[in-house]
Structure formats: structure tokens, C-alpha cells
Short mmCIF file of C-alpha atoms in Angstrom, two decimals:
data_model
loop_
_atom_site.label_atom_id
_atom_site.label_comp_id
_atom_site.label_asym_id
_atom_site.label_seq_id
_atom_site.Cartn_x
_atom_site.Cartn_y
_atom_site.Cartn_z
CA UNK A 1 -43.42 -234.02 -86.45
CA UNK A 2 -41.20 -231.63 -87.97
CA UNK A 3 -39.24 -232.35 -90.96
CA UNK A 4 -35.89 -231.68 -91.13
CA UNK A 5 -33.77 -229.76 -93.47
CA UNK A 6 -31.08 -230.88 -95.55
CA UNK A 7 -28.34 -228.89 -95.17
CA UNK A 8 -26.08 -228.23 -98.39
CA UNK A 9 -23.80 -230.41 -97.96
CA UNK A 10 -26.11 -233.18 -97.08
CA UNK A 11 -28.06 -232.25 -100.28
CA UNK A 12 -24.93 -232.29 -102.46
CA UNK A 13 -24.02 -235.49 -100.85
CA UNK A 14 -27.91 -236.78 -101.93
CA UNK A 15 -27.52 -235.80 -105.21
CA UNK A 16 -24.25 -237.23 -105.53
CA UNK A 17 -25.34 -240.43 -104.40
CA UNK A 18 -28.55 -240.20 -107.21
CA UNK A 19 -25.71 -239.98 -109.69
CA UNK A 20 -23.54 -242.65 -108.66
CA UNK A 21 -27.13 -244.50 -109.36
CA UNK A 22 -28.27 -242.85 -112.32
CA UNK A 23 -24.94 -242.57 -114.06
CA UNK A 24 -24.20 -246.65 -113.35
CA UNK A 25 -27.21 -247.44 -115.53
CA UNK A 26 -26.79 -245.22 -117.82
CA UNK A 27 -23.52 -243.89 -118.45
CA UNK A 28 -22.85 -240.17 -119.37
CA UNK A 29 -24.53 -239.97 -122.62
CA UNK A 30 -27.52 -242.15 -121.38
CA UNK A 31 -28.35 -240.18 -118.22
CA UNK A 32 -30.14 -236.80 -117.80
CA UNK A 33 -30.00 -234.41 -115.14
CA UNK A 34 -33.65 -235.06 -114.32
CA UNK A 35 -32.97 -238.42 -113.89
CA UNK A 36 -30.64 -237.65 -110.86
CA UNK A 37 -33.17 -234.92 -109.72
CA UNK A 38 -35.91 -237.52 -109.44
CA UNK A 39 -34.21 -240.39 -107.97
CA UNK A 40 -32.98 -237.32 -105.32
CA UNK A 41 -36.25 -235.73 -104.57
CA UNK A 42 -35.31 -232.40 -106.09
CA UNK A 43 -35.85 -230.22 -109.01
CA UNK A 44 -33.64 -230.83 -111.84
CA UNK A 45 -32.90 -226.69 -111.67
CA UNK A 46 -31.59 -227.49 -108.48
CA UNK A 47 -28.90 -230.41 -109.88
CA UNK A 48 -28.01 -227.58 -111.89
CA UNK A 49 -27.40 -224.71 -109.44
CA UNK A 50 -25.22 -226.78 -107.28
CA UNK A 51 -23.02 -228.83 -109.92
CA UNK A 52 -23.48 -226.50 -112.94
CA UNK A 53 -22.96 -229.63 -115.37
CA UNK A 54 -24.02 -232.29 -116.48
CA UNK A 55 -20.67 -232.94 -117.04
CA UNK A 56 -19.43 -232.02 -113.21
CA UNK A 57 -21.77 -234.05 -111.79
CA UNK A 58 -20.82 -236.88 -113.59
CA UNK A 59 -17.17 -236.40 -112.35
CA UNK A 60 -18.57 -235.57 -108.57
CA UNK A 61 -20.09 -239.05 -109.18
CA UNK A 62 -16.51 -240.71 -110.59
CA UNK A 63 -14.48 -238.57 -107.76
CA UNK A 64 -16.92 -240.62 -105.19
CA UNK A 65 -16.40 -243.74 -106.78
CA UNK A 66 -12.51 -243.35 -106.60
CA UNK A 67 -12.54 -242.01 -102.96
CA UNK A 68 -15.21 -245.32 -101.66
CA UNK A 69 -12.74 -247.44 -103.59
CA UNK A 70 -9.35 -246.37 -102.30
CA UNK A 71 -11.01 -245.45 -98.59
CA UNK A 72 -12.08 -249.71 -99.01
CA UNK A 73 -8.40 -250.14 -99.75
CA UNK A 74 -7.05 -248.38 -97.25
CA UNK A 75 -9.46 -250.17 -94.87
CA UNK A 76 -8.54 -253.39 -95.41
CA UNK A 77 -4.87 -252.10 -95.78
CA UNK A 78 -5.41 -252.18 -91.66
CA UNK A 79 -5.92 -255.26 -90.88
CA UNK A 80 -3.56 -257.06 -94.05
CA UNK A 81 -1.41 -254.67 -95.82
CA UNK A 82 -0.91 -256.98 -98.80
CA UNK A 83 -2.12 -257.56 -102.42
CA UNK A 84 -3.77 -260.52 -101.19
CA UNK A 85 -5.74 -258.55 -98.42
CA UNK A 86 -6.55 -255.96 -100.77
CA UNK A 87 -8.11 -258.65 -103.38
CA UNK A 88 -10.14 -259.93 -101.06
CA UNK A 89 -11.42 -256.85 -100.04
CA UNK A 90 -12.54 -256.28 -103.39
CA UNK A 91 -14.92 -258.90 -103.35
CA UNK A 92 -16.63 -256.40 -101.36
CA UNK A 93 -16.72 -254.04 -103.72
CA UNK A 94 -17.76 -256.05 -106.66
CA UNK A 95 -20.75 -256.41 -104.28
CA UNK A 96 -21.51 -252.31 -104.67
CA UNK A 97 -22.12 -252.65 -108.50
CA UNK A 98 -22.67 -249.87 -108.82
CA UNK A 99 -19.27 -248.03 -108.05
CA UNK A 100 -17.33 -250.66 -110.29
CA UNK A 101 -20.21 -249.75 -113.37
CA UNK A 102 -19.96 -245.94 -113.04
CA UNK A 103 -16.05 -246.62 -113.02
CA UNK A 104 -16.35 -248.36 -116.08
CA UNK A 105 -18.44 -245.65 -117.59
CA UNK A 106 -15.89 -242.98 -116.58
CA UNK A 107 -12.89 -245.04 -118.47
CA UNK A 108 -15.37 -244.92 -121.51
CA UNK A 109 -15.99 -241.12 -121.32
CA UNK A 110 -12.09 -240.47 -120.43
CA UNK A 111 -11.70 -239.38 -124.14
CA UNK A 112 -13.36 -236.19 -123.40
CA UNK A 113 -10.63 -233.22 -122.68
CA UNK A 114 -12.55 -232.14 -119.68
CA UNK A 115 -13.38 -235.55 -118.05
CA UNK A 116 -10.18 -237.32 -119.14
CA UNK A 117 -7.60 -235.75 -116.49
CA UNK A 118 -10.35 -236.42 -113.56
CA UNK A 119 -10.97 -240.12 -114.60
CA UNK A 120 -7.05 -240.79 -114.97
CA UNK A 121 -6.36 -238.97 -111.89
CA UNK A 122 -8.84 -241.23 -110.42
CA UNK A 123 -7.38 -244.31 -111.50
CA UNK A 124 -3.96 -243.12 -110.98
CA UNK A 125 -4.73 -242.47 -107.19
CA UNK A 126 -6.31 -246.30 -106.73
CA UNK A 127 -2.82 -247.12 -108.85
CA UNK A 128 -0.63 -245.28 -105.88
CA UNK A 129 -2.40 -246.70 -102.71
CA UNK A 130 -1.85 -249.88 -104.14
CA UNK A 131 1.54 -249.57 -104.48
CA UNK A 132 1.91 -247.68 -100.94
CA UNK A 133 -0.39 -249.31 -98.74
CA UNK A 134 1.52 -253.13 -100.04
CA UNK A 135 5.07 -252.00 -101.02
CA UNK A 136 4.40 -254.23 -103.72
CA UNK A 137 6.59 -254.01 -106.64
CA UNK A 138 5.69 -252.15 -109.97
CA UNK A 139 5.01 -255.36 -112.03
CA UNK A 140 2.59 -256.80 -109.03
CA UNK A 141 0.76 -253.51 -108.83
CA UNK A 142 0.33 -253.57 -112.24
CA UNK A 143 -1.03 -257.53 -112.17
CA UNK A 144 -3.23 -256.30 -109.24
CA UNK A 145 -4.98 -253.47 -111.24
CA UNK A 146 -4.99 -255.74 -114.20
CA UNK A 147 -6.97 -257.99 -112.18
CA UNK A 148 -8.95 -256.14 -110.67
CA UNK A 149 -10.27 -254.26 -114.05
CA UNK A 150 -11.12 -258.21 -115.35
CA UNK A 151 -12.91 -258.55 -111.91
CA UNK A 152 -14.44 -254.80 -112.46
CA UNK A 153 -15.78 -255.78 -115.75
CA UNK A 154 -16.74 -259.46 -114.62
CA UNK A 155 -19.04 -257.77 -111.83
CA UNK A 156 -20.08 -255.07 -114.57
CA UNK A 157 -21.44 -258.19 -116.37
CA UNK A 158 -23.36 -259.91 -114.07
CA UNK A 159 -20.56 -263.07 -114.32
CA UNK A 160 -19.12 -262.83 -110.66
CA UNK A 161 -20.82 -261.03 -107.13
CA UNK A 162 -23.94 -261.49 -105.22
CA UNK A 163 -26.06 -260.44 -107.99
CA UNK A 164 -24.25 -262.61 -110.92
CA UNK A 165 -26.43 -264.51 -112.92
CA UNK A 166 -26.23 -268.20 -113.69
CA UNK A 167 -22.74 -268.82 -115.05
CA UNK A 168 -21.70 -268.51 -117.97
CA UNK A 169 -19.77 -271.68 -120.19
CA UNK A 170 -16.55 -269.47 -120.53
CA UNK A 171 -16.42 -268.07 -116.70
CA UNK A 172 -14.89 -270.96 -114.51
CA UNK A 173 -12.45 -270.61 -117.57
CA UNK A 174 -11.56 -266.82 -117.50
CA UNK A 175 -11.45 -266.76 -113.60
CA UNK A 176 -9.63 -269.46 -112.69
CA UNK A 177 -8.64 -269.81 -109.00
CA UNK A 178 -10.32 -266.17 -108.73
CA UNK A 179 -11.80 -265.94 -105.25
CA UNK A 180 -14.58 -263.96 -106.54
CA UNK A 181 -16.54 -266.51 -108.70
CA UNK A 182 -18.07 -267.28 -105.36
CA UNK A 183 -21.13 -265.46 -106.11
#
């Protein structure tokens, strides 16, 4: 049987989807380019002649994590354009730990000169199709995101999702009515 090639694109999507991985268990400073070429199949000279960085493959990886995120939004947008449908859509995300970890890793590494403007830009678009896709008001938005970061870093944790671990004294405390304690 003959194997098929990748085709760029696919590749770059491959490697891409490595990081996302790698990156989410190990941030930016824990994480090596061989790392992403091994969990991709590929040489690490390879990770380097299509992102050139370290540094831009780690934003490919946030730029992904944005776009799944918002895309997710906008999905369940469709069927209940509200803050309410869009929080209970994010139970689904919590779910891909992996997007909300690399996210959080991003908004550590957003210091940087170079990766600042992309992670900000990043959470700025999430920010906007919020606000658009609800018509919510400024001050909800804001609650919304603020939320949702407590619920980013609760699924970060372990505390809340499908993979949380058995609860903590202080959780039923810090989430409340939160929909997403239902693990």
C-alpha cells in the first residue's frame, strides 16, 4: 500500500498541532523544538525550516488556540447567541485542556516584546466576538471573560472538566452555581 504524502500545509498543520501539545505541558521556556519534532514524526531541522522559531511556533500554536476558541464561540453563537449559550459552550472547551493550558502559557510569556502583541491580539479577538456575537454590554463582556479566565485556570488545575481530579475543600466554594463543576 502506498503511503501518502503530507502536503505542506498538512505538515504545518501536524506540527502545529505537536505544539499545541508540547507547548501545553510545558510552556515556552519548558518546551524544545525537538519535542514538537518527535511528537510530529519529523526532524527537528524541519520544525525549523517551516516556522523559523522557536518563538513563531509557539505563537502558530497560541494563534490556533485563539482561532478553535472563538470558531467554538461562534458555533454555539448559532444555535443561542447569548452569554449564557456561550458559557455553556465552554464547558466544551475546558474539556480540550489543552487549548485553555497553552492559553494560559501564552498570557505568562505576553511580557516578551515579540509575543506580547500576538497573545493580546489573541485575547482581544475572543474579547470582540463576545461582545458581537451577544450584544452584550461592556460590563457583561467583561464578567464573561472574567469568568471564563477563573474557569480557564480551574480546568488548567485539574479542579473542574472531565479530567478534574477529586475535589478540592475550597472548589464547591470558588465555583458556586458554576455549571462546570460537573466534571
Amino acid at each position: 500500500m502506498a503511503r501518502t504524502r503530507l502536503t505542506a500545509g498538512e505538515r504545518q498543520d501536524q506540527l502545529v498541532m505537536a505544539a499545541v501539545t508540547a507547548f501545553s505541558e510545558g510552556g515556552y521556556a519548558g518546551t524544545t523544538t525537538d519535542q514538537v519534532a518527535r511528537l510530529a514524526g519529523v526532524s527537528q531541522p524541519y520544525v525549523i525550516r517551516l516556522f523559523g522559531t522557536k518563538q513563531q511556533l509557539f505563537l502558530a500554536a497560541i494563534g490556533y488556540a485563539c482561532d478553535r476558541i472563538e470558531e467554538h464561540f461562534r458555533a454555539a453563537a448559532e444555535v443561542t447567541p447569548t452569554l449564557e449559550g456561550l458559557g455553556a459552550a465552554y464547558d466544551d472547551l475546558i474539556a480540550q485542556r489543552e487549548l485553555i493550558t497553552l492559553l494560559l502559557h501564552g498570557f505568562a510569556a505576553a511580557g516578551d516584546p515579540v509575543m506580547g502583541p500576538v497573545v493580546r491580539d489573541g485575547f482581544g479577538r475572543i474579547y470582540t466576538s463576545v461582545r458581537d456575537l451577544t450584544g452584550a454590554s461592556t460590563e457583561e463582556c467583561r464578567d464573561f471573560m472574567a469568568m471564563g479566565m477563573l474557569c480557564t485556570v480551574l480546568g488548567s488545575l485539574r479542579v473542574i472538566g472531565p479530567d478534574a481530579v477529586a475535589p478540592e475543600p475550597w472548589a464547591a466554594e470558588v465555583l458556586g452555581t458554576l455549571a462546570l463543576h460537573r466534571a
